[in-house]
Short mmCIF file of C-alpha atoms in Angstrom, two decimals:
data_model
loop_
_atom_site.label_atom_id
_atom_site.label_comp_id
_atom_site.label_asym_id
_atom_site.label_seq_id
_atom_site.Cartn_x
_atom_site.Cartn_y
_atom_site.Cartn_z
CA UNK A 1 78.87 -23.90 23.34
CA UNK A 2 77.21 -21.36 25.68
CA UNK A 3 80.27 -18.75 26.79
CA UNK A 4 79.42 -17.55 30.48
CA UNK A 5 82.18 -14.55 30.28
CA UNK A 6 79.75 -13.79 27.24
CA UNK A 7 76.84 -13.84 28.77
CA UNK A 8 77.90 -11.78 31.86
CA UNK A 9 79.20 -9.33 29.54
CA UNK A 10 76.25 -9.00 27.08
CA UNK A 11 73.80 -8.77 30.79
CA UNK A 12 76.33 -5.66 31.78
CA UNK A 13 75.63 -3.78 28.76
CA UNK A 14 71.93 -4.41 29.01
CA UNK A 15 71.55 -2.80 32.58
CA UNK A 16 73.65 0.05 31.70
CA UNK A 17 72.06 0.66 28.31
CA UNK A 18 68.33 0.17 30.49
CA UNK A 19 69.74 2.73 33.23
CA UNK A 20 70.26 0.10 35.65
CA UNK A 21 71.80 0.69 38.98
CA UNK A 22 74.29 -2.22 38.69
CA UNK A 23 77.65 -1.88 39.68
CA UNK A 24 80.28 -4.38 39.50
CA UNK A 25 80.75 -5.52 43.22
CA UNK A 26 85.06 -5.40 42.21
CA UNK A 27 84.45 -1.61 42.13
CA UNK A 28 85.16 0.79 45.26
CA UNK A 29 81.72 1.42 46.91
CA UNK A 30 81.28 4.56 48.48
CA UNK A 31 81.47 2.74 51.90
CA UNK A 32 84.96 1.94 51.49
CA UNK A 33 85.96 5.24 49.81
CA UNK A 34 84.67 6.61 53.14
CA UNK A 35 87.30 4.67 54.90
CA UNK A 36 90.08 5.04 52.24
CA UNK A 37 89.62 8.58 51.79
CA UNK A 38 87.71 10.16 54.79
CA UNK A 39 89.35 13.85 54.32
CA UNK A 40 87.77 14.06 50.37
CA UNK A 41 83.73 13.95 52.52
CA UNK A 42 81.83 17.12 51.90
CA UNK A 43 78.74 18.10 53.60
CA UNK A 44 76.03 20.02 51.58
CA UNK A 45 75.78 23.48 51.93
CA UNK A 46 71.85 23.63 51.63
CA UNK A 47 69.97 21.50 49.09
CA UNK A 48 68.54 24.81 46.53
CA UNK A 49 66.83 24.04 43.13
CA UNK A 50 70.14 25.48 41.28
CA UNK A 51 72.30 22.09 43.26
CA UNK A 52 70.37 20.04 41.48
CA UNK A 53 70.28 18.55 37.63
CA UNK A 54 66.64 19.72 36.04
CA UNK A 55 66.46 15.57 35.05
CA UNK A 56 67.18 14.56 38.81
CA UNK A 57 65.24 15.55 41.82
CA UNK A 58 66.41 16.01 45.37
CA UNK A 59 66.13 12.22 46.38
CA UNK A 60 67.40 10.84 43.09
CA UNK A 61 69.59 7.55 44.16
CA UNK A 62 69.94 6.39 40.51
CA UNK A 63 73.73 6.86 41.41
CA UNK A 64 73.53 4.03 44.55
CA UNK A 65 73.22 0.24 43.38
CA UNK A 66 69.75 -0.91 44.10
CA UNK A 67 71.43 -4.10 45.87
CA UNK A 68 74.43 -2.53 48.27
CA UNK A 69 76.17 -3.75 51.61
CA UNK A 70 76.79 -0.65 52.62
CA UNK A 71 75.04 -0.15 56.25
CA UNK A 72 74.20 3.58 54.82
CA UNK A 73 70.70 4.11 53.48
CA UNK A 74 71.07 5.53 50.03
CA UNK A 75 70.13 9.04 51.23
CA UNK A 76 73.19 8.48 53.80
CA UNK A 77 75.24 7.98 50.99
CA UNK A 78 74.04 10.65 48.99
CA UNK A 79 74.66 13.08 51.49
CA UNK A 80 78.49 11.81 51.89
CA UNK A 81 79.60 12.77 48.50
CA UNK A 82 77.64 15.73 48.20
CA UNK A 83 80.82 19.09 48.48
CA UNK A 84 81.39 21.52 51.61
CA UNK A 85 82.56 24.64 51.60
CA UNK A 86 86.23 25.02 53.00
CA UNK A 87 86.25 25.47 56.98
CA UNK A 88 86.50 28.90 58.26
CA UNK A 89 88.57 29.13 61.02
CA UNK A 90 88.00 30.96 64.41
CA UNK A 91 90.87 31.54 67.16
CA UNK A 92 89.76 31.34 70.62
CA UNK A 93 92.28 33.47 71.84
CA UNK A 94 92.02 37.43 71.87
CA UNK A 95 94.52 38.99 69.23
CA UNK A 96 94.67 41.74 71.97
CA UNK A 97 94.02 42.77 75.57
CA UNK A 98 93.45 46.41 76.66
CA UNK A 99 93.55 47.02 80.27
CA UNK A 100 90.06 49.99 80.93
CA UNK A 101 90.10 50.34 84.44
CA UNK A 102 86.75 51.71 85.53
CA UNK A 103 84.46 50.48 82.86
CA UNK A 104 81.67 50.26 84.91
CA UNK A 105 79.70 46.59 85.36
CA UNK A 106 75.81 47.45 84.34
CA UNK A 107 74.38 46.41 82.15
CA UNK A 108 72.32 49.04 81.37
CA UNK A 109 74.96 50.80 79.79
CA UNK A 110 76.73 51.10 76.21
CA UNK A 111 80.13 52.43 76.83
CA UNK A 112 82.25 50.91 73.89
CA UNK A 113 81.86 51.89 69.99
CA UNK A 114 84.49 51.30 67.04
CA UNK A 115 84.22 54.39 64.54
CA UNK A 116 84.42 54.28 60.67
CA UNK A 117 87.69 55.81 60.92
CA UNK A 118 89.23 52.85 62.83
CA UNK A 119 89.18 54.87 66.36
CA UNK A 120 87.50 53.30 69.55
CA UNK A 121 85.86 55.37 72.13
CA UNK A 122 85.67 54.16 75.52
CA UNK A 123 83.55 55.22 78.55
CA UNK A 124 86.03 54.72 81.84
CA UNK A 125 84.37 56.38 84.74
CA UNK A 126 84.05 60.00 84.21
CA UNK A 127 86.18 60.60 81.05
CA UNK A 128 86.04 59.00 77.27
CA UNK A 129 89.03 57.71 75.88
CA UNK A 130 89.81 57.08 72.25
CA UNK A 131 92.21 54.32 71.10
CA UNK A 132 93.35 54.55 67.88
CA UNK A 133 92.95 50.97 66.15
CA UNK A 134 95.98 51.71 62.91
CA UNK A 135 98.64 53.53 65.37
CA UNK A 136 97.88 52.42 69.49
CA UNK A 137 97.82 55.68 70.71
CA UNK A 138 95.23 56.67 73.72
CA UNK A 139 93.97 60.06 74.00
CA UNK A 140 91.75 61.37 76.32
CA UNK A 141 88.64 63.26 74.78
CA UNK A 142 86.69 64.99 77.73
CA UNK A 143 86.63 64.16 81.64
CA UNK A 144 83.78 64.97 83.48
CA UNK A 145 84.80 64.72 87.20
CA UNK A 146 84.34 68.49 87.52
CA UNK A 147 80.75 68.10 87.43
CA UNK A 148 80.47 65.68 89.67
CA UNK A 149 79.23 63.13 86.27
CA UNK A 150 80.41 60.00 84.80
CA UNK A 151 79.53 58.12 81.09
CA UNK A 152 77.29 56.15 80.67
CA UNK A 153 77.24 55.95 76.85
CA UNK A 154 79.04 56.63 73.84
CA UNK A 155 77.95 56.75 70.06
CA UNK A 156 79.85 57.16 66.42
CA UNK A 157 78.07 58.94 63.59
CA UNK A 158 78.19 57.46 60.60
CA UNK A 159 81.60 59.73 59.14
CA UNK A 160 83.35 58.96 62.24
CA UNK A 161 84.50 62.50 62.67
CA UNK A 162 81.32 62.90 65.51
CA UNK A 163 81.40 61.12 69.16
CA UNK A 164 78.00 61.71 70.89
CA UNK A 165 78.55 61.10 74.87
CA UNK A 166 75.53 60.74 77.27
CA UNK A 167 75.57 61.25 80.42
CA UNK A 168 74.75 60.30 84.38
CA UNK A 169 73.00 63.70 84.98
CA UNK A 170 70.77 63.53 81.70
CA UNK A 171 72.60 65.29 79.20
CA UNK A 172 74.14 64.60 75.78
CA UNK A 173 77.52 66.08 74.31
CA UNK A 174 78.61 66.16 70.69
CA UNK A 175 82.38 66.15 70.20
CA UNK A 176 84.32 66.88 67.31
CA UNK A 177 87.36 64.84 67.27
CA UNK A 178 89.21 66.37 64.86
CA UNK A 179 88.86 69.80 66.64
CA UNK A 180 88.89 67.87 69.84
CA UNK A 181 85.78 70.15 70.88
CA UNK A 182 82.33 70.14 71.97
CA UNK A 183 80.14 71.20 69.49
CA UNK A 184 76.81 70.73 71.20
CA UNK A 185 75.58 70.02 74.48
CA UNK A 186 71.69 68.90 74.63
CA UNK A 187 69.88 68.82 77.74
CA UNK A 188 65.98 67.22 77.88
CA UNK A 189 66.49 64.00 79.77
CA UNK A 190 66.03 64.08 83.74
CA UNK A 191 68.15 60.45 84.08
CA UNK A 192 71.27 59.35 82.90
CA UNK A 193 71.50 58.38 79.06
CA UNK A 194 72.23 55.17 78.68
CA UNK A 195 71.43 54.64 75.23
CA UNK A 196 72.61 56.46 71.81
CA UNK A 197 72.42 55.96 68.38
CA UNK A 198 73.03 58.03 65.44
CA UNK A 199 70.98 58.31 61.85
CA UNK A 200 73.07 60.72 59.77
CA UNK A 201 72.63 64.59 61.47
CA UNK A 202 69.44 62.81 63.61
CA UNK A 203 70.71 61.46 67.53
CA UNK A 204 68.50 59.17 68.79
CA UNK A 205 68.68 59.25 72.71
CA UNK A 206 67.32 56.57 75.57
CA UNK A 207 67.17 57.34 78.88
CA UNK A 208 66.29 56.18 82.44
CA UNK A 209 62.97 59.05 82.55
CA UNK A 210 61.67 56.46 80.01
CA UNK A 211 62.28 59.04 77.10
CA UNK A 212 63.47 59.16 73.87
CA UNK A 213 64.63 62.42 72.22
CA UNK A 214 65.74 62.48 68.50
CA UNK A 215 67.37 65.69 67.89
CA UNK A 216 69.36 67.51 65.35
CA UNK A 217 72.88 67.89 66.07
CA UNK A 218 73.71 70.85 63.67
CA UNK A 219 70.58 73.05 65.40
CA UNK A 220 71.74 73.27 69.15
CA UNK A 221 68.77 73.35 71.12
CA UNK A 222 66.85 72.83 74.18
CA UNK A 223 63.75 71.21 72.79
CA UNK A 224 63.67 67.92 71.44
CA UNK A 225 62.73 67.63 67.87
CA UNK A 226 60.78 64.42 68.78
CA UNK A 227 60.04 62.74 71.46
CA UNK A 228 59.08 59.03 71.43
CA UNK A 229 56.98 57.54 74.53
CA UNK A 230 56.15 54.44 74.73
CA UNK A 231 58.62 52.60 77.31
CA UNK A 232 57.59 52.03 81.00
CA UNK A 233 61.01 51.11 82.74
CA UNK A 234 65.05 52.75 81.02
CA UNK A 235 65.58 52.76 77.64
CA UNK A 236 68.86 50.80 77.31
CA UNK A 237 68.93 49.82 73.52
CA UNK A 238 68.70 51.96 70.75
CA UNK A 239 69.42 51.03 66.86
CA UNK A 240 68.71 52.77 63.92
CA UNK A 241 67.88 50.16 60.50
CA UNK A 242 70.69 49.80 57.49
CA UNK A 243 68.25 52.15 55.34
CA UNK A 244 68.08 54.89 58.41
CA UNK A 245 64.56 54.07 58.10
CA UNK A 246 63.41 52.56 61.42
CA UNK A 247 64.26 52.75 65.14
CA UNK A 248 64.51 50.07 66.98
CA UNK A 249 64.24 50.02 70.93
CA UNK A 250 64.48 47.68 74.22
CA UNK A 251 63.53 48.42 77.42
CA UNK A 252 63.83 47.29 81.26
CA UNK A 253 59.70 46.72 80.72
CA UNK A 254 61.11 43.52 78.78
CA UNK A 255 59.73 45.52 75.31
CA UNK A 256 60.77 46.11 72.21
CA UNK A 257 59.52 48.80 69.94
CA UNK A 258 59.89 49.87 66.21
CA UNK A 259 59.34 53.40 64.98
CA UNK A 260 59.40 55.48 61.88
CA UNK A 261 60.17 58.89 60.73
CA UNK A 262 56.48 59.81 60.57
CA UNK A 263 54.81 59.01 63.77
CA UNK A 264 55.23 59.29 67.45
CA UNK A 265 54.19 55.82 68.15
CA UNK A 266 55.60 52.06 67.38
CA UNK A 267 54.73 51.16 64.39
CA UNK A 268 54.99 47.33 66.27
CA UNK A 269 55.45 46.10 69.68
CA UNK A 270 57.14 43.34 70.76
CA UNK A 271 56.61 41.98 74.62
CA UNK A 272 57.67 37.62 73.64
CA UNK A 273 61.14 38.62 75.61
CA UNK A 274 60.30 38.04 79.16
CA UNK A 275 63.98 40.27 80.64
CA UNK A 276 65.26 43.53 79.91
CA UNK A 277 66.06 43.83 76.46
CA UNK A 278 68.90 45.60 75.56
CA UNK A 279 70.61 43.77 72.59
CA UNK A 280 69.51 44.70 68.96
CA UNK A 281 70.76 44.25 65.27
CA UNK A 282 69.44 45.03 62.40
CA UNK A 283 70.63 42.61 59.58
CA UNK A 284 72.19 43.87 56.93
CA UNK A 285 71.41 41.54 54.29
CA UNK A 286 67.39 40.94 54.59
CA UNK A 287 65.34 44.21 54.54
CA UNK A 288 63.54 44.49 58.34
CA UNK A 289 65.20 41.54 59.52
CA UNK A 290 65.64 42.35 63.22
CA UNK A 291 67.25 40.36 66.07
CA UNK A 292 66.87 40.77 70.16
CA UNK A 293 67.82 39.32 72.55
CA UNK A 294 67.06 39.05 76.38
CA UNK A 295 68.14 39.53 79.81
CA UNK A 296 68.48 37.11 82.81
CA UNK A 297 64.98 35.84 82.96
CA UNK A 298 64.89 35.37 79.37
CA UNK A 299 68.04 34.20 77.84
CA UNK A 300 66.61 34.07 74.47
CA UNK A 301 67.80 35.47 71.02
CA UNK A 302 64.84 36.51 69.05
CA UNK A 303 63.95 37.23 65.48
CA UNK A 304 61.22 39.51 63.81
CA UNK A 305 60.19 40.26 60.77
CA UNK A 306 59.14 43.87 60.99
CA UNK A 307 57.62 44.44 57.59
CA UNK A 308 54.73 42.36 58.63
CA UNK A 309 55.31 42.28 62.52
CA UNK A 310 55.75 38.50 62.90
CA UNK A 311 58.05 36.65 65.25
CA UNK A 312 60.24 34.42 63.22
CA UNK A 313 62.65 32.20 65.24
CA UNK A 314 64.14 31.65 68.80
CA UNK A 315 66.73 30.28 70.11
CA UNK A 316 67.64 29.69 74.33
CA UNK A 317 71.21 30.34 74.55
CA UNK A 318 71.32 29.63 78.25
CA UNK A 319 72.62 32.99 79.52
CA UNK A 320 72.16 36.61 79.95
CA UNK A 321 71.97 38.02 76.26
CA UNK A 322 74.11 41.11 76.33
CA UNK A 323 74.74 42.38 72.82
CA UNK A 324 74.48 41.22 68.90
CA UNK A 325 75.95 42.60 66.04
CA UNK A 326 75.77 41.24 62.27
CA UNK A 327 78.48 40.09 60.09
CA UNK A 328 78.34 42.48 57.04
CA UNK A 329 80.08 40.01 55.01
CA UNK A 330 78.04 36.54 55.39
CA UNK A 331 74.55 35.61 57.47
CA UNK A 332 76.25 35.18 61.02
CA UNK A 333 75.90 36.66 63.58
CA UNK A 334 77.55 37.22 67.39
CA UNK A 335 76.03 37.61 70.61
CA UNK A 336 77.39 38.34 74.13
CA UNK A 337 76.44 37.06 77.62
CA UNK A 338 76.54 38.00 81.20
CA UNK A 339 75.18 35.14 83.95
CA UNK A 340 76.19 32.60 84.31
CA UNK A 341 78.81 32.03 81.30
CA UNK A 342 80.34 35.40 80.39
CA UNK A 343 80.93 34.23 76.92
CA UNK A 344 80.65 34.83 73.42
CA UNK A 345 78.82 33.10 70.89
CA UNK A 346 78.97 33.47 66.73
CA UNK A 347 75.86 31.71 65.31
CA UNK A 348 75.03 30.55 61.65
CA UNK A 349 71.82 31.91 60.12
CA UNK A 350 68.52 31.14 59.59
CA UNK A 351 70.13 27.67 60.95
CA UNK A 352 70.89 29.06 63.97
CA UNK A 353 73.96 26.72 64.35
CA UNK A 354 76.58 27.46 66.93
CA UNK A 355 80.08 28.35 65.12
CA UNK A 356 82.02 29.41 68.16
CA UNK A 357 82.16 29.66 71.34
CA UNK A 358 84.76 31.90 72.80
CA UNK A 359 85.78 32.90 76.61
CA UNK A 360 88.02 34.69 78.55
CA UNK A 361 86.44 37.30 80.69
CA UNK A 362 85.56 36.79 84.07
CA UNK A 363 82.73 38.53 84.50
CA UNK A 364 79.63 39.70 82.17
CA UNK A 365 80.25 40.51 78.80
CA UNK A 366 78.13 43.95 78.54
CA UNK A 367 79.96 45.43 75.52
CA UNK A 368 80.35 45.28 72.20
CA UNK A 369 81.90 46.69 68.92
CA UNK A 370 82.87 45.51 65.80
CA UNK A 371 85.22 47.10 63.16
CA UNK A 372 85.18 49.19 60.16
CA UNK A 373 86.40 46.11 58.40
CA UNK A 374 84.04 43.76 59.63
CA UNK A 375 86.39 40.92 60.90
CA UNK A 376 87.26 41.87 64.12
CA UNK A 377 85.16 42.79 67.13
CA UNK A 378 86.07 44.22 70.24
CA UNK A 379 84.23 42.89 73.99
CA UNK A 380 84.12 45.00 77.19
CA UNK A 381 83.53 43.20 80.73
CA UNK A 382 83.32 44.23 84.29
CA UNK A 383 87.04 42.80 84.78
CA UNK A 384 88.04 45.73 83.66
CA UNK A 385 89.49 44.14 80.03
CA UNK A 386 88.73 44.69 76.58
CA UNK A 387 89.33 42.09 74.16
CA UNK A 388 89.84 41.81 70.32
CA UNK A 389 89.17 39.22 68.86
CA UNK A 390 88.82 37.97 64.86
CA UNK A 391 85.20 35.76 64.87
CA UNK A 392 84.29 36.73 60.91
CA UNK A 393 85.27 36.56 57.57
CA UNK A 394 85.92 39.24 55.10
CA UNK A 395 85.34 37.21 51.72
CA UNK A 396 81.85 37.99 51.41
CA UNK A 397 79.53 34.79 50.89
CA UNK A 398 78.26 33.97 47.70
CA UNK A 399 74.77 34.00 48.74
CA UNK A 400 74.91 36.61 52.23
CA UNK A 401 71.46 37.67 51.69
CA UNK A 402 68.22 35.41 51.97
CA UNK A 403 64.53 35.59 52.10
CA UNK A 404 61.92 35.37 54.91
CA UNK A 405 60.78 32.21 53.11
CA UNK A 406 64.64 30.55 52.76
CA UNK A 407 64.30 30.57 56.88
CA UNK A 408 61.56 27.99 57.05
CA UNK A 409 63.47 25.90 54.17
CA UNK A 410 66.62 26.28 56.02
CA UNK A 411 64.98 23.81 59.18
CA UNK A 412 64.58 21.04 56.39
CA UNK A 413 68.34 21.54 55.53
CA UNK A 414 69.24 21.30 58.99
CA UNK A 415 67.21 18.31 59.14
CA UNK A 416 70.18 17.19 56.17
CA UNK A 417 73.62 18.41 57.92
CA UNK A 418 71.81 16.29 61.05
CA UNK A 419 71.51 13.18 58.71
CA UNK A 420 75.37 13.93 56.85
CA UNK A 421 76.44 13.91 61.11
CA UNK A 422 74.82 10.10 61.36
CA UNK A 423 75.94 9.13 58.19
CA UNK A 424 79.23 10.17 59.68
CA UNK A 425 78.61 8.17 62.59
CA UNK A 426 77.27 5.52 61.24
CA UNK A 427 80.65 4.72 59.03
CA UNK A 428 82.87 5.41 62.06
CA UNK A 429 85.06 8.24 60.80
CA UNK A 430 87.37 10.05 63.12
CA UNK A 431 85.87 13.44 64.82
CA UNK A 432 88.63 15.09 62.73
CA UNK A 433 87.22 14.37 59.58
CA UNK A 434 84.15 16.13 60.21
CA UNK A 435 83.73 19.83 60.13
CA UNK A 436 85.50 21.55 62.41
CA UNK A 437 84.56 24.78 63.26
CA UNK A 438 87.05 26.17 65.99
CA UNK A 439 90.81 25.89 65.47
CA UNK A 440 92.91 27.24 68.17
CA UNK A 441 96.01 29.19 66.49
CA UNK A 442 99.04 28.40 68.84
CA UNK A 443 100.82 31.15 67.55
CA UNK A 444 98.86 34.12 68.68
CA UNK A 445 100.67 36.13 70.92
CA UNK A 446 98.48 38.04 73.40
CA UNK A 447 98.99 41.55 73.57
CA UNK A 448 98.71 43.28 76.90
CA UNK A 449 98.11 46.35 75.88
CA UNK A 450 97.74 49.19 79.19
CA UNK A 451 96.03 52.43 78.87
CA UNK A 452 98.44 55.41 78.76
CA UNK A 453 96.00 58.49 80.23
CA UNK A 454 97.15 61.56 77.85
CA UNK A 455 95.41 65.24 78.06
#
């Protein structure tokens, strides 16, 4: 008598035994686990040789049935299970507020930096003030008014024990905190010094004359111990590499330069930006990785690799590109703006995905610092405010560093978190399931936090 339970049975085992895709259609498909369980989706993190099985390549589907009704292509479903890492996140909402009346609105400038020893100097008008990040205390370091000067830029050595100060009339002062002294006063600019930046006992200087001076802070002296020429318009970015190796420059001629410790020209030259550029980071996590970004006319963030002098990416963020600065924990990185949108913008890299957008000043966001620690970062604005605020994460990434050639690959996986987004569409799952990048905390409490002028 022919058994039909028996012959269903004995087909089963054949097609799993053959490595069939069959699947019993009485079993959840991934379709309805969507629905039943959106909050267990995970979206790839990037699709690298060691994610996947040596037997299976990166399209193997042996794991969707061949015959599905599912509306999701098998990729789509793929892409659906795959795991995510746990969402980071970002307040929009300062953690504090510091009244600086007087920080001037140029942009030109670089009048906020955060030391090593937790201590933030600040360029109000003609005096430098230092806040103390551990105890809130303000001191006043120097005033200039008797001269007839103001600030126009402040610098950190690498200790945190040395504030260099540059000035409207074209000199530089070395302070000793500690001491609460000047240790060294160097004169060879003829225009304010808007520019610093330090590379151990070596300060790099950038001026309006078009100059820049490195000189040796222990050996006071009039004459320069180099001099760099190369800029047509102010020097108003200055930034030394991780390895102290390479100085980087941008200009109001809409350049940016590179230079070594053994020559008195750029070893390359950079003139894509098409505004003043005055933002620069070096990453910290791929050897001559260097980011720039441009003024008004430009708008752009850029990205060179300066072991070999090519131009690697670019993005259009739509506004005046102030300042960047690196995460030193994971690839991310932030970026200030001026016109029109005054805000403040922490990207994903090589992606170049947008993972925040924060605002709250009213006018151009010209400064920048970020913390010993490397979470928190404090903004400076013509409104007179500076802002704290927490944008990265201090558990280091698992994989902060990349190579030149992981930025080309990282467009294809792009390409993926754009398909997991339609697959997400595509099965109708709330906005709240997906990835969610910016969490306001309800229960900061903003500090307004006024300068108190001490001698």
């Amino acid at each position: 008598m022919f058994n039909l339970e028996y012959q269903k049975r004995l087909l089963r085992q054949q097609n799993i035994s053959s490595g069939s895709s069959y699947q019993d259609e009485n079993l959840s498909s991934p379709r309805r686990e969507a629905f039943t369980s959106p909050r267990t989706l995970q979206s790839p993190t990037s699709f690298t040789p060691q994610h996947i099985s040596e037997n299976k390549s990166v399209d193997d589907t042996s794991s969707i049935p061949t015959y599905s009704l599912s509306p999701l292509s098998a990729k789509s479903q793929k892409l659906l299970r795959s795991p995510r890492k746990a969402t980071r996140k970002i307040s929009r909402i300062p953690f504090k507020v510091l009244d600086a009346p007087e920080l001037q609105d140029d942009f030109y400038l670089n009048l906020v930096d955060w030391s090593s020893q937790n201590v933030l100097s600040v360029g109000l008008g003609s005096c430098v003030y230092l806040w103390s990040a551990c105890t809130s205390q303000v001191t006043r370091l120097c005033d200039l008014s008797g001269d007839a000067n103001s600030v126009t830029s402040v610098a950190w050595n690498e200790r945190g024990n040395l504030v260099a100060v540059g000035t409207h009339h074209g000199y530089v002062q070395v302070w000793d905190v500690s001491m609460n002294k000047q240790v060294n006063k160097m004169m060879g600019h003829s225009a304010r010094v808007g520019a610093l930046a330090w590379n151990s006992d070596i300060l790099s200087s950038g001026s309006r004359d078009r100059l820049i001076l490195q000189r040796d802070v222990r050996t006071p002296s009039i004459v320069p111990e180099r001099k760099l020429v190369g800029h047509r318009q102010e020097v108003c970015g200055l930034k030394w590499s991780p390895d102290n190796t390479c100085l980087a420059s941008g200009g109001n001629d809409n350049r940016l330069y590179v230079w070594n410790m053994h020559s008195l020209s750029p070893i390359q030259t950079y003139t894509e930006h098409l505004a003043a550029v005055k933002a620069i980071a070096w990453s910290p996590h791929q050897h001559g990785l260097l980011a720039s970004g441009g003024g008004t006319a430009d708008r752009c963030i850029r990205f060179w690799n300066t072991l070999t002098g090519q131009a690697m990416q670019c993005v259009d963020t739509g506004s005046q590109v102030c300042n960047l600065a690196w995460s030193k924990h994971s690839s991310e990185l932030v970026s200030t703006h001026g016109y029109s949108q005054n805000q403040i913008l922490v990207w994903k890299y090589p992606s170049l995905t947008q993972v925040a957008k924060l605002t709250g000043h009213s006018y151009r966001v010209l400064y920048l610092a970020m913390a010993p620690d490397g979470e928190a970062i404090v903004t400076g604005a013509g409104d007179e405010t500076l802002r704290f605020w927490n944008v990265f994460s201090k558990a280091r990434s698992q994989k902060a560093g990349f190579s030149m050639s992981e930025v080309t690959a990282s467009v294809e996986n792009e390409n993926d978190q754009q398909e997991l987004q339609n697959c997400m569409n595509e099965a109708a799952l709330n906005n709240r399931n997906a990835e969610e990048y910016i969490n306001i905390d309800n229960n900061v409490q903003l500090d307004q936090t006024q300068w108190i002028l001490m001698p």
